[in-house]
Short mmCIF file of C-alpha atoms and ligand atoms in Angstrom, two decimals:
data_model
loop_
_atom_site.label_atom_id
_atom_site.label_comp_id
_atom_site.label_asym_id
_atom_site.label_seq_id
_atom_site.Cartn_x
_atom_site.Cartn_y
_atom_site.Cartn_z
CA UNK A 279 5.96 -53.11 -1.40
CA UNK A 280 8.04 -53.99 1.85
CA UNK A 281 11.71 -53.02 3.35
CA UNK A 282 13.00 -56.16 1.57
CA UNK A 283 11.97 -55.50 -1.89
CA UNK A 284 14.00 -52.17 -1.68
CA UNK A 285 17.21 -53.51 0.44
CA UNK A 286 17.15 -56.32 -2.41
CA UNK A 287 17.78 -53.46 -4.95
CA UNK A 288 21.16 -52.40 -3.41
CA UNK A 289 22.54 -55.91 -4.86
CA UNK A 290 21.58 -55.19 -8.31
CA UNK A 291 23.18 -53.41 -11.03
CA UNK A 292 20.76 -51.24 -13.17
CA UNK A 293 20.97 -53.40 -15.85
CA UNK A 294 17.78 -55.27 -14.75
CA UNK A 295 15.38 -57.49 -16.78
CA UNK A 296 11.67 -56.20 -16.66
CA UNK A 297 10.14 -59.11 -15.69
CA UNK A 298 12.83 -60.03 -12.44
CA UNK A 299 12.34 -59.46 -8.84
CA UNK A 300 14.92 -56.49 -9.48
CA UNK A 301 12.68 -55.54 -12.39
CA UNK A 302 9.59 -55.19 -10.94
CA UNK A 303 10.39 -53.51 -7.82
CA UNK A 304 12.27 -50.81 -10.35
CA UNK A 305 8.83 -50.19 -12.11
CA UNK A 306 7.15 -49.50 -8.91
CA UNK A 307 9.84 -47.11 -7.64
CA UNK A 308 9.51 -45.46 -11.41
CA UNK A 309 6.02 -45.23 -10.90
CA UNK A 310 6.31 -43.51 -7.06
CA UNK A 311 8.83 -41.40 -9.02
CA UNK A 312 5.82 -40.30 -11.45
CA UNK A 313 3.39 -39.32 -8.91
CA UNK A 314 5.91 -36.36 -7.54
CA UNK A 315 5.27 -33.43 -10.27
CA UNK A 316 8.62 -31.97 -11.27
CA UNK A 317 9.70 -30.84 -14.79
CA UNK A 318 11.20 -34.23 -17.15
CA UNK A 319 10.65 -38.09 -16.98
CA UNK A 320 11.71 -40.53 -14.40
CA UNK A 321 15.12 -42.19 -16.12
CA UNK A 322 16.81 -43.51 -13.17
CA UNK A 323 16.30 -44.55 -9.36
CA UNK A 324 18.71 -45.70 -7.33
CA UNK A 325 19.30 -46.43 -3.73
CA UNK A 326 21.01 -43.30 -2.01
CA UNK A 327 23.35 -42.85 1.22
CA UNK A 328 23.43 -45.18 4.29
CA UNK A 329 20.30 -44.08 6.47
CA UNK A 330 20.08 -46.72 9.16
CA UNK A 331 15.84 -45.72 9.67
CA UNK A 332 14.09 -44.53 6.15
CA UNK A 333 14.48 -45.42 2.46
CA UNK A 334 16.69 -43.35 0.50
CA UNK A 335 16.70 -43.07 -3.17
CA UNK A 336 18.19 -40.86 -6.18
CA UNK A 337 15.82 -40.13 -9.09
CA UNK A 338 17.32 -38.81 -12.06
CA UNK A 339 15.10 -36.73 -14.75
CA UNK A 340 15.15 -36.13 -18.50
CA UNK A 341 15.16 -32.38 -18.68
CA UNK A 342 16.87 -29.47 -18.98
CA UNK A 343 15.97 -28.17 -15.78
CA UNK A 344 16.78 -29.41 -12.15
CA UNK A 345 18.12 -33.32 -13.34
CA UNK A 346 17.62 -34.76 -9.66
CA UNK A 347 15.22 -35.14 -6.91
CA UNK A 348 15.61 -37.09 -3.90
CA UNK A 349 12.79 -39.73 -2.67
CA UNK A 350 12.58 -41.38 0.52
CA UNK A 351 10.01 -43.60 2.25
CA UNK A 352 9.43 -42.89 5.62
CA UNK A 353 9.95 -45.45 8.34
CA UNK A 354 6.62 -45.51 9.66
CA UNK A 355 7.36 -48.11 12.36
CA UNK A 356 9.79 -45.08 13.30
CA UNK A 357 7.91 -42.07 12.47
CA UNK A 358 4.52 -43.02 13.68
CA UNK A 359 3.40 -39.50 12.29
CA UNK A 360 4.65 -38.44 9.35
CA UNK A 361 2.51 -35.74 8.23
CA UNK A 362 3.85 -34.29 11.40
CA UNK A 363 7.47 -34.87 10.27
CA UNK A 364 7.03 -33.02 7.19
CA UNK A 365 4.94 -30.32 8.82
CA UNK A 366 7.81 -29.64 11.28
CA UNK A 367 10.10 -29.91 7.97
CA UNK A 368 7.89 -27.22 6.52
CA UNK A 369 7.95 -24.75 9.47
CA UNK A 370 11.99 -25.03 9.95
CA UNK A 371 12.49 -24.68 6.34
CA UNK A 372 10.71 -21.69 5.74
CA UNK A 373 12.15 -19.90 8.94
CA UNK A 374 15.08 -20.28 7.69
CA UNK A 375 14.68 -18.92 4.13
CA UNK A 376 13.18 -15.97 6.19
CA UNK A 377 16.06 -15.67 7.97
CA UNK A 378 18.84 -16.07 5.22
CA UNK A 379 16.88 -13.12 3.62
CA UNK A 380 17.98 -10.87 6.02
CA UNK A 381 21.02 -12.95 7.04
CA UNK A 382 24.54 -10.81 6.84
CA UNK A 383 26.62 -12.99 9.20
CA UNK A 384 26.72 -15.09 6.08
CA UNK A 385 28.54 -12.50 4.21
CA UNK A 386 30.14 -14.17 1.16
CA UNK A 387 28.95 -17.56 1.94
CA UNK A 388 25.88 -19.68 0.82
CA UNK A 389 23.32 -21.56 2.91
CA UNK A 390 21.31 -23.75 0.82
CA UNK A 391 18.17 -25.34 2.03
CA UNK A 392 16.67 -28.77 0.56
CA UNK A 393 13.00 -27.63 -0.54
CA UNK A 394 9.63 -30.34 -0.16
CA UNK A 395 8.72 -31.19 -4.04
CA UNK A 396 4.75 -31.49 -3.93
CA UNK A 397 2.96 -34.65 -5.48
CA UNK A 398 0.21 -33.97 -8.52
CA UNK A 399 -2.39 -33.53 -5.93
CA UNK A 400 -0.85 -30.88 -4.21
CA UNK A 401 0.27 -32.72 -1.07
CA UNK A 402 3.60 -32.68 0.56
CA UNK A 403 3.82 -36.71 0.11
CA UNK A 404 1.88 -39.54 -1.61
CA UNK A 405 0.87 -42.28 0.39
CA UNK A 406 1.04 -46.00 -1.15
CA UNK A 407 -2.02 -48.42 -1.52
CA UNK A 408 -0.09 -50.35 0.28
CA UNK A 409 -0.08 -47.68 3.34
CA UNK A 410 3.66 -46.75 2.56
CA UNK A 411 4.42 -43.23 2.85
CA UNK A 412 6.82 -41.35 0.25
CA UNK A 413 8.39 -37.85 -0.23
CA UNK A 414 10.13 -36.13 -2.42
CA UNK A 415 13.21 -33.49 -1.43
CA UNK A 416 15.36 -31.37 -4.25
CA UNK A 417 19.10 -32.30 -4.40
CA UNK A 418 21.37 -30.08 -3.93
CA UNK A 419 23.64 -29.79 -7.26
CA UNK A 420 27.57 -28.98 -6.39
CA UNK A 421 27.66 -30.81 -2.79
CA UNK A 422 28.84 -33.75 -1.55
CA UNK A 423 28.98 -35.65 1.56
CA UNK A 424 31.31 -37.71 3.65
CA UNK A 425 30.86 -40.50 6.36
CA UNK A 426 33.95 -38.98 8.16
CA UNK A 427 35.69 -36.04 8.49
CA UNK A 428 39.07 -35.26 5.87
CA UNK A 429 40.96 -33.35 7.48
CA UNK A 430 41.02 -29.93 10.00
CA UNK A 431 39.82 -27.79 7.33
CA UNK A 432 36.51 -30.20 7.02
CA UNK A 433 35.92 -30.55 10.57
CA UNK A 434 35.87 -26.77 11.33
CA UNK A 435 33.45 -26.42 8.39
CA UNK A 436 31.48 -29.17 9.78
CA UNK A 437 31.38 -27.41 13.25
CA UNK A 438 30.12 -24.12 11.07
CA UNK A 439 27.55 -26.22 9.45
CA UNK A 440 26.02 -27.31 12.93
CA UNK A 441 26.81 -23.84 14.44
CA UNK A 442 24.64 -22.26 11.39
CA UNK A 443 21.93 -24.22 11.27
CA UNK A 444 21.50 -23.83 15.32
CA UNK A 445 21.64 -19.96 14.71
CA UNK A 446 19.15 -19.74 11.92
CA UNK A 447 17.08 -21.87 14.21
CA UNK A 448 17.79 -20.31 17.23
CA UNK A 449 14.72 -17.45 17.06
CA UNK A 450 12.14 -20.31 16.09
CA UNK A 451 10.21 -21.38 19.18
CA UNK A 452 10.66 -25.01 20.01
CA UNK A 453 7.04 -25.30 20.77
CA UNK A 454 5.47 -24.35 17.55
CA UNK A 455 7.05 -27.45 16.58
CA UNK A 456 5.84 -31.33 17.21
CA UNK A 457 7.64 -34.00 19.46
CA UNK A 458 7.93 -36.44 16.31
CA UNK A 459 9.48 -39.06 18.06
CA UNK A 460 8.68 -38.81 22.09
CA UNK A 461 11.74 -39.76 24.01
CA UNK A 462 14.59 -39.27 21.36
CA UNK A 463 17.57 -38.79 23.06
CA UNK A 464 16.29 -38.81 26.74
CA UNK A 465 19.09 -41.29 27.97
CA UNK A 466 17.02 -42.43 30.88
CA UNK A 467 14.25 -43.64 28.94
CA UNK A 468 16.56 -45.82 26.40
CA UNK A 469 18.15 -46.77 29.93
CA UNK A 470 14.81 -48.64 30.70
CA UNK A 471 13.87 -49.80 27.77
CA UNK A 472 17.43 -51.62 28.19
CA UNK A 473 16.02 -53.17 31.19
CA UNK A 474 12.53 -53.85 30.14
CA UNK A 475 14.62 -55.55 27.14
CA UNK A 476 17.11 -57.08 29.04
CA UNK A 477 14.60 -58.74 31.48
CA UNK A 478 12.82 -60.32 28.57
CA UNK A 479 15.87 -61.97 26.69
CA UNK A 480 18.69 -64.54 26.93
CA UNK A 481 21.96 -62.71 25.68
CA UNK A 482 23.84 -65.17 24.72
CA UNK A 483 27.33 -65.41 26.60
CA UNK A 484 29.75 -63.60 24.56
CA UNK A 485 33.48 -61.10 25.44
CA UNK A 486 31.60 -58.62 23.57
CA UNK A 487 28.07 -58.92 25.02
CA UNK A 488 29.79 -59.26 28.65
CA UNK A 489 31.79 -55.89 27.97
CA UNK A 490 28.12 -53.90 27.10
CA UNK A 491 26.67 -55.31 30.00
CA UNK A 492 29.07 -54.45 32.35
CA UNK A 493 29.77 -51.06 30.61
CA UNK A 494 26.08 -49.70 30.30
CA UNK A 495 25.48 -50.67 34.06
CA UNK A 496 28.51 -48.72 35.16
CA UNK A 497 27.49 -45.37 33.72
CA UNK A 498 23.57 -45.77 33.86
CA UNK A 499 23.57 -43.74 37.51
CA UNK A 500 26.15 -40.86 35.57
CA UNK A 501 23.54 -41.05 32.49
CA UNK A 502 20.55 -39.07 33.43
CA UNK A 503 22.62 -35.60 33.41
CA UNK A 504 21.49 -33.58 30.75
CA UNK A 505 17.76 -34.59 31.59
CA UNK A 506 18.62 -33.58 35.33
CA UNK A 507 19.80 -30.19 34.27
CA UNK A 508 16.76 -30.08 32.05
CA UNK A 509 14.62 -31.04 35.27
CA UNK A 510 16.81 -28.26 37.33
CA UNK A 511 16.03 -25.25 35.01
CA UNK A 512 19.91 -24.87 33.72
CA UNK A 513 19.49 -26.35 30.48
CA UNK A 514 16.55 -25.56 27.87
CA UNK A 515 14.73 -27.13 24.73
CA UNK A 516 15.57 -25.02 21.64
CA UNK A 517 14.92 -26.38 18.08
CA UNK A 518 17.49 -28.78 17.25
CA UNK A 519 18.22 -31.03 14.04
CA UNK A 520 18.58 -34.32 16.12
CA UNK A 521 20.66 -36.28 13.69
CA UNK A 522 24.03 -34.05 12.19
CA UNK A 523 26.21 -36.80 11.27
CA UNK A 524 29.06 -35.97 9.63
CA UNK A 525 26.97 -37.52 6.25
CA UNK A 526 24.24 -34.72 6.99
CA UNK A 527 26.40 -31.72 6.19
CA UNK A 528 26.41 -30.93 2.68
CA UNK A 529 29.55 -29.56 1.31
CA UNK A 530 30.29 -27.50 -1.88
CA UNK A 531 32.03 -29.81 -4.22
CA UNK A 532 34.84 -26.75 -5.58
CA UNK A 533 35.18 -25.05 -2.65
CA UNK A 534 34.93 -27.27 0.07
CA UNK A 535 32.92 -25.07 2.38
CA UNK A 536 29.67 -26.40 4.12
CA UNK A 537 26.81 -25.38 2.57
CA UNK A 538 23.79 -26.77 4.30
CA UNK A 539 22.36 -29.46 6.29
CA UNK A 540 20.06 -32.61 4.89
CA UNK A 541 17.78 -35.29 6.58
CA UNK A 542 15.43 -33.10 8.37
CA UNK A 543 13.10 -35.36 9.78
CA UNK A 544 14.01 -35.29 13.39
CA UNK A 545 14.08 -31.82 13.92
CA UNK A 546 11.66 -30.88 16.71
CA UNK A 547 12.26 -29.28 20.27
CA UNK A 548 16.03 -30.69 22.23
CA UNK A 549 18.74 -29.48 23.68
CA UNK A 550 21.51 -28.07 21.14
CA UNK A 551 23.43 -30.54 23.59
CA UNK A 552 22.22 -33.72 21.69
CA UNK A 553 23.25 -32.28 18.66
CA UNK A 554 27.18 -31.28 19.76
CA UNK A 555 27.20 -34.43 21.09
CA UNK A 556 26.25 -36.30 17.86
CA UNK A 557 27.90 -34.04 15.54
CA UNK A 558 31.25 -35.03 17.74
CA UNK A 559 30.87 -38.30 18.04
CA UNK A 560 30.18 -38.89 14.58
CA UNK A 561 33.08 -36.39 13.59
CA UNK A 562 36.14 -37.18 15.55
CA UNK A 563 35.52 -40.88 15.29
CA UNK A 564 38.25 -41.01 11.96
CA UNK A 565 37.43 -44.86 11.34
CA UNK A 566 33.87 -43.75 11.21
CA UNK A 567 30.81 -45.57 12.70
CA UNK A 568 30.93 -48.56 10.55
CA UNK A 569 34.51 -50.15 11.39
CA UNK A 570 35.00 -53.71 12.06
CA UNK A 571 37.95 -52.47 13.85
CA UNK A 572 36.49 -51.30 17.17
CA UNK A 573 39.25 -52.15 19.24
CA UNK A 574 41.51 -49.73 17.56
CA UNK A 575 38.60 -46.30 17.52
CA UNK A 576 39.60 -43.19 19.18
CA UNK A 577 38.50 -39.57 19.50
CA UNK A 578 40.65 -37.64 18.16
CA UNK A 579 41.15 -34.57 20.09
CA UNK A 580 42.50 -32.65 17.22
CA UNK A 581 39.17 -32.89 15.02
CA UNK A 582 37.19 -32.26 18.25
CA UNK A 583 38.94 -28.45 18.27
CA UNK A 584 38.92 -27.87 14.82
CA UNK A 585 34.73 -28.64 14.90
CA UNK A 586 33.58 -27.06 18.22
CA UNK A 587 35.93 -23.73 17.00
CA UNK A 588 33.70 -23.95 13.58
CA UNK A 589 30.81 -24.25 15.99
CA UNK A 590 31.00 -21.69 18.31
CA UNK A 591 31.97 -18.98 15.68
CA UNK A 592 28.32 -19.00 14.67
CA UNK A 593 26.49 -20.34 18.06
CA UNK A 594 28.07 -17.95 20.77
CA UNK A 595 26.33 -15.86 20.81
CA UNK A 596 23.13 -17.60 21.99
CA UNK A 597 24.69 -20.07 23.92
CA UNK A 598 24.71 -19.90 28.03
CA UNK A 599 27.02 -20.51 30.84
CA UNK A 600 25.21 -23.29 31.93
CA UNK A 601 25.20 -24.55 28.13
CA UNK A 602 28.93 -24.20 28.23
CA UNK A 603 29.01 -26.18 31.23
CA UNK A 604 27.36 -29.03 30.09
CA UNK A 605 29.82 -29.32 27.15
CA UNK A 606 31.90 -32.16 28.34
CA UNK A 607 29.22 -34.09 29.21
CA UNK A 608 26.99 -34.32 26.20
CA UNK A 609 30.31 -35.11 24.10
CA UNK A 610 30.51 -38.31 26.96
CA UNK A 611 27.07 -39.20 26.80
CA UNK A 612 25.79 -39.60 22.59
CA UNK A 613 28.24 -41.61 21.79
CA UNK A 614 27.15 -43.64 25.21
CA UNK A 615 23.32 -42.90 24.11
CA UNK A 616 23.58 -44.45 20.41
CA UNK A 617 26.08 -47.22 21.75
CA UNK A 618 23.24 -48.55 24.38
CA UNK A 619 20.38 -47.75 21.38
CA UNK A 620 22.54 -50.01 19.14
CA UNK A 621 23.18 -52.84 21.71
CA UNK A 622 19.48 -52.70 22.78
CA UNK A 623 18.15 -53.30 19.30
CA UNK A 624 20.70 -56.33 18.96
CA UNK A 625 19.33 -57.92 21.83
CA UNK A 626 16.21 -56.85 20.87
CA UNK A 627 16.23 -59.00 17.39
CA UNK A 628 16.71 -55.78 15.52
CA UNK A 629 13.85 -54.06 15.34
CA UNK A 630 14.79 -50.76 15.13
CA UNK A 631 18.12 -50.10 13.28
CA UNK A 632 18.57 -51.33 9.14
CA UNK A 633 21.14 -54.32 9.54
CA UNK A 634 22.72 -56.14 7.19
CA UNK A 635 23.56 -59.43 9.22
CA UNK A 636 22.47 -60.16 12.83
CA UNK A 637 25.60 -59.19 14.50
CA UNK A 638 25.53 -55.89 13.08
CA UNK A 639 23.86 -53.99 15.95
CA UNK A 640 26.56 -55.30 18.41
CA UNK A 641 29.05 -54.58 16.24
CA UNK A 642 27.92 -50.99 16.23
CA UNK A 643 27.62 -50.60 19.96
CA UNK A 644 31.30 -51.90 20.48
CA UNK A 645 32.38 -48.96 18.51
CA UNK A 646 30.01 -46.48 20.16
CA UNK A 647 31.16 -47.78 23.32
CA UNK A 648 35.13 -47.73 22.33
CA UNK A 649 34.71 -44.56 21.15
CA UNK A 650 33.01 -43.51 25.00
CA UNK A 651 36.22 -44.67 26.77
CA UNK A 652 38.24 -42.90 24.52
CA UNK A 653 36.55 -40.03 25.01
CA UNK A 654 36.70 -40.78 29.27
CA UNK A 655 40.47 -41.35 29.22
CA UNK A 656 40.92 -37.65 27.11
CA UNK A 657 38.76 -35.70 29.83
CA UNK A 658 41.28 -33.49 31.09
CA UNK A 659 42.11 -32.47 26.99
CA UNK A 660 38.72 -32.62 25.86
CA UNK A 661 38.01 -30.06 28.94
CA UNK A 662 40.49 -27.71 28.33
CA UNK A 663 39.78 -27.18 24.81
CA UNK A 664 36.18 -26.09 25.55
CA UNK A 665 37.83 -23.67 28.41
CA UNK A 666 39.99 -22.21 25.31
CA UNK A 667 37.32 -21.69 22.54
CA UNK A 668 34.56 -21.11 25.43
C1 LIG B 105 19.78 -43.16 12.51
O1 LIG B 105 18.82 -43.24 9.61
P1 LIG B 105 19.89 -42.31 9.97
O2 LIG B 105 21.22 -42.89 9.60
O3 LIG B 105 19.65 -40.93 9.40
C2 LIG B 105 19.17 -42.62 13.80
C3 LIG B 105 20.13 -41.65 14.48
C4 LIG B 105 21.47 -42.32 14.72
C5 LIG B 105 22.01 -42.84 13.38
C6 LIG B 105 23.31 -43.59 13.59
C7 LIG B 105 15.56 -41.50 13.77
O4 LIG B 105 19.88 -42.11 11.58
O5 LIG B 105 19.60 -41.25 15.73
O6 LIG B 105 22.40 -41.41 15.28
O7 LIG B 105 21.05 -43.73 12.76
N1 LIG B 105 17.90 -41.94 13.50
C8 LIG B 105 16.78 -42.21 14.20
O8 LIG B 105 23.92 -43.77 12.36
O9 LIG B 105 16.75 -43.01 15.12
MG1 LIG B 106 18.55 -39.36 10.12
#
């Protein structure tokens, strides 16, 4: 089984012959299904969410208990280890059910964490003949999620959601937990694997390639400062999620409150910094990361206050002056970060990201890199609300 057999599915309807392409790549996720144990039989997979790395699908079950469960195949190009992945799943997971145990900051609320469904032979994911490596997840009945934020209401429970998580987290040593993915979010190392890229290729002459050219050489000297503060002593690694996108916060479908965070697999030893950052740029960002439109993206300041006042009602209390300080520029530099990963991977051939024409990458950068600006020409705003909610 390969990438394309799967990203062929999304085109389908379920109404698929058994002996088809379609078909036949259907009765191999089926059987992948089978070899998780959980309670019913397999009578539905399809493709689930818009992860740009793994495999994402939903499997629905013929029982009377728990009628989901979701499956995903690692990206092993990505995730080099993946037993280490799920081991670091493992250890977060369970410190946090120990710590909602005792939890009573979350009076009258409710955390819900995605468990690890075991295969029939006991292990925490089946591996293919074919090498490919599969686990299963529960879903988490009553939520929903969103590629962008709703409204003010939304974006301070998103802020919560990120400001929870961090605080359950926040007692768990980063070093009892693996560096899954070595370099993640260290801007000066996707800086020069820009230039070992650029040195390599042609970029065709473009308006748009000429604007991320010019634009990633004129903030690569600004670039390095969270990993300078790191170097300095003022900032330090704590255990972060690595990836809360807007799409990663799970909220309850009645009453609209944030109720947990999904897609676990990069959370290893950061700064909370790369997570604000992320969380922001994917949340004030209303025409979302996808647009075609990225001349007309903005930051809206609005959102920004309404997620980093949800945030710091639960992550205060851990946080530092020098963490404070750093604010501004972490909010400046991921949507910078993923802009530069994006164009790099474009010029790159796409090796990296899921796209779904060969544009796609640039496309993505433009927005990341709108989005940047936007965020430069608000500094004075963007500054003074952190100096309110501080
Ligand atoms: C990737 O696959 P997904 O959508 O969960 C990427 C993130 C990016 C995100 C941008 C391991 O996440 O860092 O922010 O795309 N994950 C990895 O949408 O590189
Ligand atoms: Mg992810």
């Amino acid at each position: 089984m390969n990438n394309t057999d799967y990203l062929t599915l999304i085109f389908f309807s379920h109404r698929i012959s058994e002996g088809s392409f379609a078909g036949k790549t259907m009765k191999k996720l089926f059987a992948v299904a089978g070899r998780f144990a959980v309670q019913g039989k397999v009578i539905d997979v399809r493709e689930f969410g818009n992860g740009n790395i793994n495999n994402t699908f939903l499997v629905s079950l013929d029982t009377e208990g728990e009628k989901h469960f979701v499956l995903q195949r690692i990206n092993t190009q990505v995730f080099q280890r993946p037993e280490l992945v799920m081991r670091n799943m493992r250890i977060a997971t369970e410190h946090i059910c120990r710590r909602l145990e005792y939890a009573s900051r979350i009076a009258g609320r409710c955390w819900k964490v995605p468990r690890v469904l075991l295969a029939h032979d006991g292990r925490d994911h089946w591996v293919g003949p074919d090498g490919s490596f599969w686990r299963a997840i529960s879903f988490i009945d009553g939520s929903q999620t969103f590629d962008t934020i709703n409204n003010i209401d939304h974006a301070r429970e998103v802020g919560y959601a990120l400001g929870m998580f961090h605080n359950l987290l926040s007692d768990l040593p980063p070093d009892r937990l693996a560096d899954t993915l070595e370099g993640f979010h260290i801007t000066p190392r996707y800086l020069r694997q820009f230039d070992e890229v650029l040195a390599k290729c042609r970029p065709g002459v473009s308006p748009e390639v000429n604007f991320c050219l010019k634009f990633v050489r004129k903030r690569s000297p600004w670039a390095h400062v969270l990993e300078d503060a790191v170097a300095e002593g003022r900032l330090l690694l704590r255990t972060i999620h690595g990836d809360p996108k807007v799409n990663n916060i799970l909220m309850d479908t009645v009453s609209g409150q944030a109720i947990g965070m999904v897609d676990l697999d990069t959370v290893k030893p950061g700064l909370v910094h790369y997570d604000i950052g992320d969380c922001l740029r994917s949340g004030c960002n209303p025409l979302g990361e996808e647009t075609e439109e990225w001349e007309t993206v903005h930051f809206e300041t609005g959102l920004c206050h309404a997620v980093l006042k949800g945030y710091l009602s639960m992550a205060r209390e851990f946080l530092t002056e020098d963490d404070i300080h750093y604010l501004y520029d972490s909010i400046r530099l991921l949507p910078f970060e993923l802009g530069l990963r994006f164009f790099t991977d474009y010029l790159e051939g796409n090796v990296y990201f899921r796209v779904r024409r060969p544009e796609h990458n640039l496309a993505r950068a433009l927005v990341q890199f709108r989005l940047t600006e936007s965020i430069e020409s608000q500094e004075p705003a963007i500054r003074s609300i952190i100096r309110e909610l501080r």
